[in-house]
Amino acid sequence: MNINYKWLIEAAPDLPSFEQEKAIWNKIHAEYSKFTFSMTQNPKICEKLIHPSTDYDSFVIPNSPETKVLIPGCGSEIYLQKTLLGFCPQIGQIYCTDFSKTAIEQAKRNWQEVDGKNRLNNHQLVFEEIDSTKLTKQKPELQEQFNYVLVVNSVLSGDDRINRQMLAEFYQVLKPGGKLYGFFPTIFWDLEVAYLDKSKAHWLTDGTIDLPHSAWHDKEWKDRQIYYTPLRLNRIFKEIGFKRLSFEIDFDDSATAMNNLKNIYNIEEPDIYNWEFIVRLEK
């Protein structure tokens, strides 16, 4: 695919290597709740991707054996898979991938604890260790195999080229007319918090927020993640070939989200809550 990378973010010289990044995420997924939280803990977040309100009937994922869904960068939590099977018990397949071996192993254990091995044994639910930038290279049979790709905060590499490669791979595994539904964080949330919460003002001065590069620097993990601005993100989708169906802001003021902000970021201001872009695209 010949892509003109417009507004490409220059790679930082101190980015962790691929193996270092895998090691970071292996450690996180070994004790996930200790270090971070998943948006999918909130059932309403999952429902917005799978079975939105009647205003969005055309975005509902069909409960059909013909429907195949990819969840790349699935992590170790299984909230999204459980919700999807709740709405679509007859779905053909849910194929979950992550480049972290620890994440995949933990996700399988979590699933077996709540639902046993039946869906795993009949391949309705699959967990597999695969790099999202190499889906069709590692598994050529995945080319144009899926009706839907569900992305929840999994296009976050500190290297802009890697994120674009992931999205290009998601395009390749979709059937013609297939759809990508996803949540994408933005650096503007962190910027707002830094201005609105005095305890987080240091994010603006200590290098935590790198606005020109849409980057968030995690000091503890010595890692960088890109949280895109809307124009850049929209351009990337266009470069790859996606048709935009919707591009909205979603505010998560649920009790679950507020509790997570308090525990992870020490944010207790009731009018500060997480917001991200919810995007729906078509191949």
Short mmCIF file of C-alpha atoms in Angstrom, two decimals:
data_model
loop_
_atom_site.label_atom_id
_atom_site.label_comp_id
_atom_site.label_asym_id
_atom_site.label_seq_id
_atom_site.Cartn_x
_atom_site.Cartn_y
_atom_site.Cartn_z
CA MET A 1 0.00 0.00 0.00
CA ASN A 2 1.54 3.31 -1.11
CA ILE A 3 0.71 5.82 1.62
CA ASN A 4 1.70 9.48 1.78
CA TYR A 5 2.34 9.94 5.48
CA LYS A 6 1.13 13.47 6.10
CA TRP A 7 1.85 15.05 9.50
CA LEU A 8 4.03 12.10 10.51
CA ILE A 9 5.27 12.47 14.10
CA GLU A 10 9.03 12.17 14.31
CA ALA A 11 10.15 9.16 16.35
CA ALA A 12 11.83 10.02 19.64
CA PRO A 13 15.46 8.85 19.94
CA ASP A 14 14.86 7.32 23.37
CA LEU A 15 11.86 5.16 22.50
CA PRO A 16 11.98 1.68 24.05
CA SER A 17 12.75 -1.16 21.67
CA PHE A 18 10.04 -3.59 20.61
CA GLU A 19 11.26 -6.14 23.14
CA GLN A 20 11.45 -3.53 25.91
CA GLU A 21 7.89 -2.43 25.17
CA LYS A 22 6.70 -6.05 25.29
CA ALA A 23 8.45 -6.47 28.64
CA ILE A 24 6.68 -3.37 29.98
CA TRP A 25 3.27 -4.68 28.94
CA ASN A 26 4.01 -8.19 30.16
CA LYS A 27 4.70 -6.72 33.59
CA ILE A 28 1.56 -4.55 33.49
CA HIS A 29 -0.68 -7.47 32.50
CA ALA A 30 0.75 -9.66 35.24
CA GLU A 31 -0.91 -7.29 37.78
CA TYR A 32 -3.15 -5.18 35.56
CA SER A 33 -5.37 -3.50 38.15
CA LYS A 34 -2.31 -2.41 40.13
CA PHE A 35 -0.93 -0.28 37.31
CA THR A 36 -3.79 0.83 35.08
CA PHE A 37 -7.46 0.31 34.21
CA SER A 38 -9.53 -0.72 31.21
CA MET A 39 -12.31 1.47 29.85
CA THR A 40 -14.21 -1.73 29.10
CA GLN A 41 -14.91 -2.20 32.82
CA ASN A 42 -17.84 0.11 32.13
CA PRO A 43 -20.53 -1.95 30.31
CA LYS A 44 -21.86 1.19 28.64
CA ILE A 45 -18.53 1.67 26.87
CA CYS A 46 -18.74 -1.85 25.43
CA GLU A 47 -22.36 -1.36 24.42
CA LYS A 48 -21.51 1.81 22.48
CA LEU A 49 -19.29 -0.28 20.22
CA ILE A 50 -21.48 -3.37 19.99
CA HIS A 51 -25.11 -2.37 20.39
CA PRO A 52 -25.58 1.42 20.51
CA SER A 53 -28.91 3.14 21.07
CA THR A 54 -31.71 3.12 18.50
CA ASP A 55 -30.29 6.35 17.06
CA TYR A 56 -27.49 4.20 15.64
CA ASP A 57 -29.27 1.05 14.46
CA SER A 58 -26.97 0.78 11.45
CA PHE A 59 -23.97 0.41 13.79
CA VAL A 60 -25.31 -2.62 15.69
CA ILE A 61 -23.15 -5.74 15.31
CA PRO A 62 -25.38 -8.57 13.98
CA ASN A 63 -25.98 -11.68 16.07
CA SER A 64 -25.14 -14.08 13.26
CA PRO A 65 -22.85 -17.08 12.66
CA GLU A 66 -21.64 -15.15 9.61
CA THR A 67 -20.22 -12.35 11.76
CA LYS A 68 -16.51 -12.44 12.57
CA VAL A 69 -14.94 -9.84 14.87
CA LEU A 70 -11.29 -9.02 15.53
CA ILE A 71 -10.26 -7.43 18.84
CA PRO A 72 -6.58 -6.45 18.38
CA GLY A 73 -4.53 -5.41 21.40
CA CYS A 74 -7.14 -7.17 23.52
CA GLY A 75 -5.05 -7.11 26.71
CA SER A 76 -5.81 -9.35 29.67
CA GLU A 77 -9.33 -8.13 30.49
CA ILE A 78 -12.40 -9.84 28.99
CA TYR A 79 -15.21 -7.32 29.55
CA LEU A 80 -15.58 -6.54 25.86
CA GLN A 81 -15.74 -10.21 24.84
CA LYS A 82 -18.35 -10.97 27.51
CA THR A 83 -20.51 -8.05 26.41
CA LEU A 84 -20.20 -8.99 22.75
CA LEU A 85 -21.30 -12.57 23.44
CA GLY A 86 -24.12 -11.26 25.62
CA PHE A 87 -25.58 -9.37 22.66
CA CYS A 88 -24.43 -11.82 19.99
CA PRO A 89 -24.41 -15.37 21.41
CA GLN A 90 -24.61 -16.84 17.90
CA ILE A 91 -21.67 -14.84 16.56
CA GLY A 92 -19.33 -16.78 14.28
CA GLN A 93 -16.03 -15.86 15.88
CA ILE A 94 -14.33 -13.36 18.18
CA TYR A 95 -10.61 -13.37 17.42
CA CYS A 96 -8.55 -11.64 20.13
CA THR A 97 -4.88 -10.76 19.67
CA ASP A 98 -2.14 -9.05 21.62
CA PHE A 99 1.64 -8.86 21.29
CA SER A 100 1.98 -9.55 25.01
CA LYS A 101 2.17 -13.27 25.79
CA THR A 102 1.29 -12.51 29.42
CA ALA A 103 -1.86 -10.66 28.33
CA ILE A 104 -3.06 -13.54 26.17
CA GLU A 105 -2.35 -16.16 28.83
CA GLN A 106 -4.13 -14.11 31.51
CA ALA A 107 -7.11 -13.42 29.24
CA LYS A 108 -7.52 -17.15 28.63
CA ARG A 109 -7.39 -17.84 32.38
CA ASN A 110 -9.90 -15.07 33.07
CA TRP A 111 -12.25 -16.49 30.46
CA GLN A 112 -12.02 -20.05 31.71
CA GLU A 113 -12.80 -18.88 35.24
CA VAL A 114 -16.10 -17.28 34.19
CA ASP A 115 -17.20 -19.46 31.27
CA GLY A 116 -15.08 -22.59 31.05
CA LYS A 117 -13.45 -23.84 27.85
CA ASN A 118 -16.41 -24.54 25.57
CA ARG A 119 -16.21 -21.41 23.43
CA LEU A 120 -12.41 -21.73 23.30
CA ASN A 121 -12.57 -25.37 22.25
CA ASN A 122 -15.05 -24.73 19.43
CA HIS A 123 -13.08 -21.66 18.28
CA GLN A 124 -15.97 -19.25 18.68
CA LEU A 125 -13.55 -17.34 20.93
CA VAL A 126 -9.84 -17.29 20.07
CA PHE A 127 -6.94 -15.70 21.98
CA GLU A 128 -3.63 -15.54 20.12
CA GLU A 129 -0.28 -13.78 20.56
CA ILE A 130 0.16 -11.69 17.38
CA ASP A 131 1.79 -8.32 16.72
CA SER A 132 -0.87 -5.91 15.40
CA THR A 133 1.60 -4.47 12.88
CA LYS A 134 2.08 -7.92 11.33
CA LEU A 135 -1.37 -9.51 11.36
CA THR A 136 -1.39 -10.49 7.69
CA LYS A 137 2.31 -11.32 7.66
CA GLN A 138 2.14 -13.68 10.61
CA LYS A 139 -1.29 -14.98 9.60
CA PRO A 140 -1.90 -14.50 5.84
CA GLU A 141 -5.21 -16.34 6.19
CA LEU A 142 -6.58 -13.35 8.12
CA GLN A 143 -6.65 -11.19 4.97
CA GLU A 144 -10.24 -9.93 4.44
CA GLN A 145 -11.66 -12.33 7.03
CA PHE A 146 -13.47 -10.02 9.46
CA ASN A 147 -16.69 -8.05 9.36
CA TYR A 148 -15.70 -5.87 12.31
CA VAL A 149 -12.57 -4.71 14.12
CA LEU A 150 -13.08 -3.37 17.66
CA VAL A 151 -10.30 -1.14 18.98
CA VAL A 152 -10.24 0.16 22.55
CA ASN A 153 -7.13 2.21 23.36
CA SER A 154 -4.81 -0.21 21.59
CA VAL A 155 -3.28 2.13 18.98
CA LEU A 156 -0.95 3.86 21.41
CA SER A 157 2.63 3.19 20.37
CA GLY A 158 5.06 6.05 20.89
CA ASP A 159 6.10 5.55 17.27
CA ASP A 160 3.63 7.12 14.85
CA ARG A 161 4.66 4.78 12.01
CA ILE A 162 3.81 1.76 14.14
CA ASN A 163 0.34 3.11 14.90
CA ARG A 164 -0.27 3.75 11.22
CA GLN A 165 0.94 0.23 10.39
CA MET A 166 -1.53 -1.20 12.90
CA LEU A 167 -4.44 0.68 11.39
CA ALA A 168 -3.36 -0.34 7.88
CA GLU A 169 -3.35 -3.99 9.03
CA PHE A 170 -6.84 -3.61 10.49
CA TYR A 171 -7.94 -2.35 7.08
CA GLN A 172 -6.37 -5.37 5.38
CA VAL A 173 -8.10 -7.96 7.58
CA LEU A 174 -11.55 -6.41 7.04
CA LYS A 175 -13.80 -7.73 4.32
CA PRO A 176 -14.94 -5.15 1.74
CA GLY A 177 -17.58 -3.09 3.52
CA GLY A 178 -16.27 -4.22 6.91
CA LYS A 179 -16.24 -1.75 9.77
CA LEU A 180 -13.83 -0.56 12.44
CA TYR A 181 -15.33 0.78 15.66
CA GLY A 182 -12.98 2.19 18.24
CA PHE A 183 -12.06 4.43 21.15
CA PHE A 184 -8.99 6.61 20.71
CA PRO A 185 -7.52 8.78 23.50
CA THR A 186 -6.42 12.33 22.73
CA ILE A 187 -3.68 14.49 24.21
CA PHE A 188 -6.28 17.24 24.61
CA TRP A 189 -7.78 15.40 27.61
CA ASP A 190 -4.46 15.48 29.43
CA LEU A 191 -4.01 19.11 28.45
CA GLU A 192 -7.42 20.03 29.87
CA VAL A 193 -6.71 18.22 33.13
CA ALA A 194 -3.36 19.99 33.48
CA TYR A 195 -5.11 23.36 33.17
CA LEU A 196 -8.16 22.52 35.29
CA ASP A 197 -6.56 20.56 38.15
CA LYS A 198 -3.76 22.48 39.89
CA SER A 199 -2.26 19.24 41.20
CA LYS A 200 -1.61 18.20 37.59
CA ALA A 201 -0.19 21.53 36.36
CA HIS A 202 3.28 19.99 36.43
CA TRP A 203 2.30 17.86 33.43
CA LEU A 204 2.80 21.03 31.36
CA THR A 205 6.31 21.75 32.62
CA ASP A 206 7.97 18.43 33.43
CA GLY A 207 7.69 16.88 29.98
CA THR A 208 4.74 14.61 30.76
CA ILE A 209 2.71 16.27 28.00
CA ASP A 210 4.50 16.80 24.70
CA LEU A 211 1.81 18.65 22.77
CA PRO A 212 3.70 19.14 19.45
CA HIS A 213 4.13 15.35 19.24
CA SER A 214 0.72 14.44 20.73
CA ALA A 215 2.71 12.39 23.23
CA TRP A 216 2.25 11.40 26.84
CA HIS A 217 5.45 10.47 28.70
CA ASP A 218 5.07 8.00 31.56
CA LYS A 219 7.90 8.82 33.95
CA GLU A 220 7.58 5.63 35.99
CA TRP A 221 7.72 3.28 33.02
CA LYS A 222 10.01 5.50 30.92
CA ASP A 223 7.60 5.07 28.06
CA ARG A 224 5.85 7.32 25.55
CA GLN A 225 2.42 6.90 24.02
CA ILE A 226 0.84 8.95 21.25
CA TYR A 227 -2.61 10.36 21.97
CA TYR A 228 -3.73 11.83 18.65
CA THR A 229 -5.37 15.15 17.86
CA PRO A 230 -8.55 14.84 15.77
CA LEU A 231 -7.21 16.28 12.51
CA ARG A 232 -4.15 14.05 12.51
CA LEU A 233 -6.16 10.95 13.43
CA ASN A 234 -8.77 11.69 10.76
CA ARG A 235 -6.00 12.16 8.17
CA ILE A 236 -4.47 8.79 9.06
CA PHE A 237 -7.80 7.04 8.50
CA LYS A 238 -8.11 8.82 5.14
CA GLU A 239 -4.58 7.82 4.06
CA ILE A 240 -5.31 4.17 4.74
CA GLY A 241 -8.52 4.23 2.74
CA PHE A 242 -11.24 4.17 5.40
CA LYS A 243 -14.56 5.91 4.88
CA ARG A 244 -15.55 7.88 8.00
CA LEU A 245 -19.01 7.02 9.29
CA SER A 246 -18.85 8.97 12.56
CA PHE A 247 -16.27 10.77 14.69
CA GLU A 248 -17.53 11.91 18.10
CA ILE A 249 -16.44 12.81 21.62
CA ASP A 250 -17.56 10.38 24.31
CA PHE A 251 -17.64 11.48 27.95
CA ASP A 252 -17.32 8.69 30.53
CA ASP A 253 -18.67 10.04 33.82
CA SER A 254 -19.59 6.60 35.16
CA ALA A 255 -18.84 5.65 38.75
CA THR A 256 -16.34 3.09 37.47
CA ALA A 257 -14.42 5.67 35.46
CA MET A 258 -14.46 8.23 38.26
CA ASN A 259 -13.14 5.67 40.71
CA ASN A 260 -10.36 4.75 38.30
CA LEU A 261 -9.33 8.39 37.90
CA LYS A 262 -9.17 8.70 41.67
CA ASN A 263 -7.11 5.54 42.15
CA ILE A 264 -4.71 5.96 39.22
CA TYR A 265 -4.42 9.75 38.81
CA ASN A 266 -5.60 10.99 42.24
CA ILE A 267 -8.25 13.11 40.53
CA GLU A 268 -11.30 13.74 42.73
CA GLU A 269 -12.82 16.78 41.00
CA PRO A 270 -16.39 15.66 40.09
CA ASP A 271 -16.44 17.62 36.82
CA ILE A 272 -13.24 16.10 35.49
CA TYR A 273 -13.81 12.76 33.83
CA ASN A 274 -12.31 10.85 30.98
CA TRP A 275 -13.27 11.69 27.42
CA GLU A 276 -12.06 10.14 24.19
CA PHE A 277 -12.96 9.93 20.53
CA ILE A 278 -15.35 7.19 19.47
CA VAL A 279 -14.82 6.54 15.78
CA ARG A 280 -16.70 4.37 13.28
CA LEU A 281 -15.12 3.64 9.90
CA GLU A 282 -15.89 1.50 6.87
CA LYS A 283 -13.62 -0.23 4.36
#
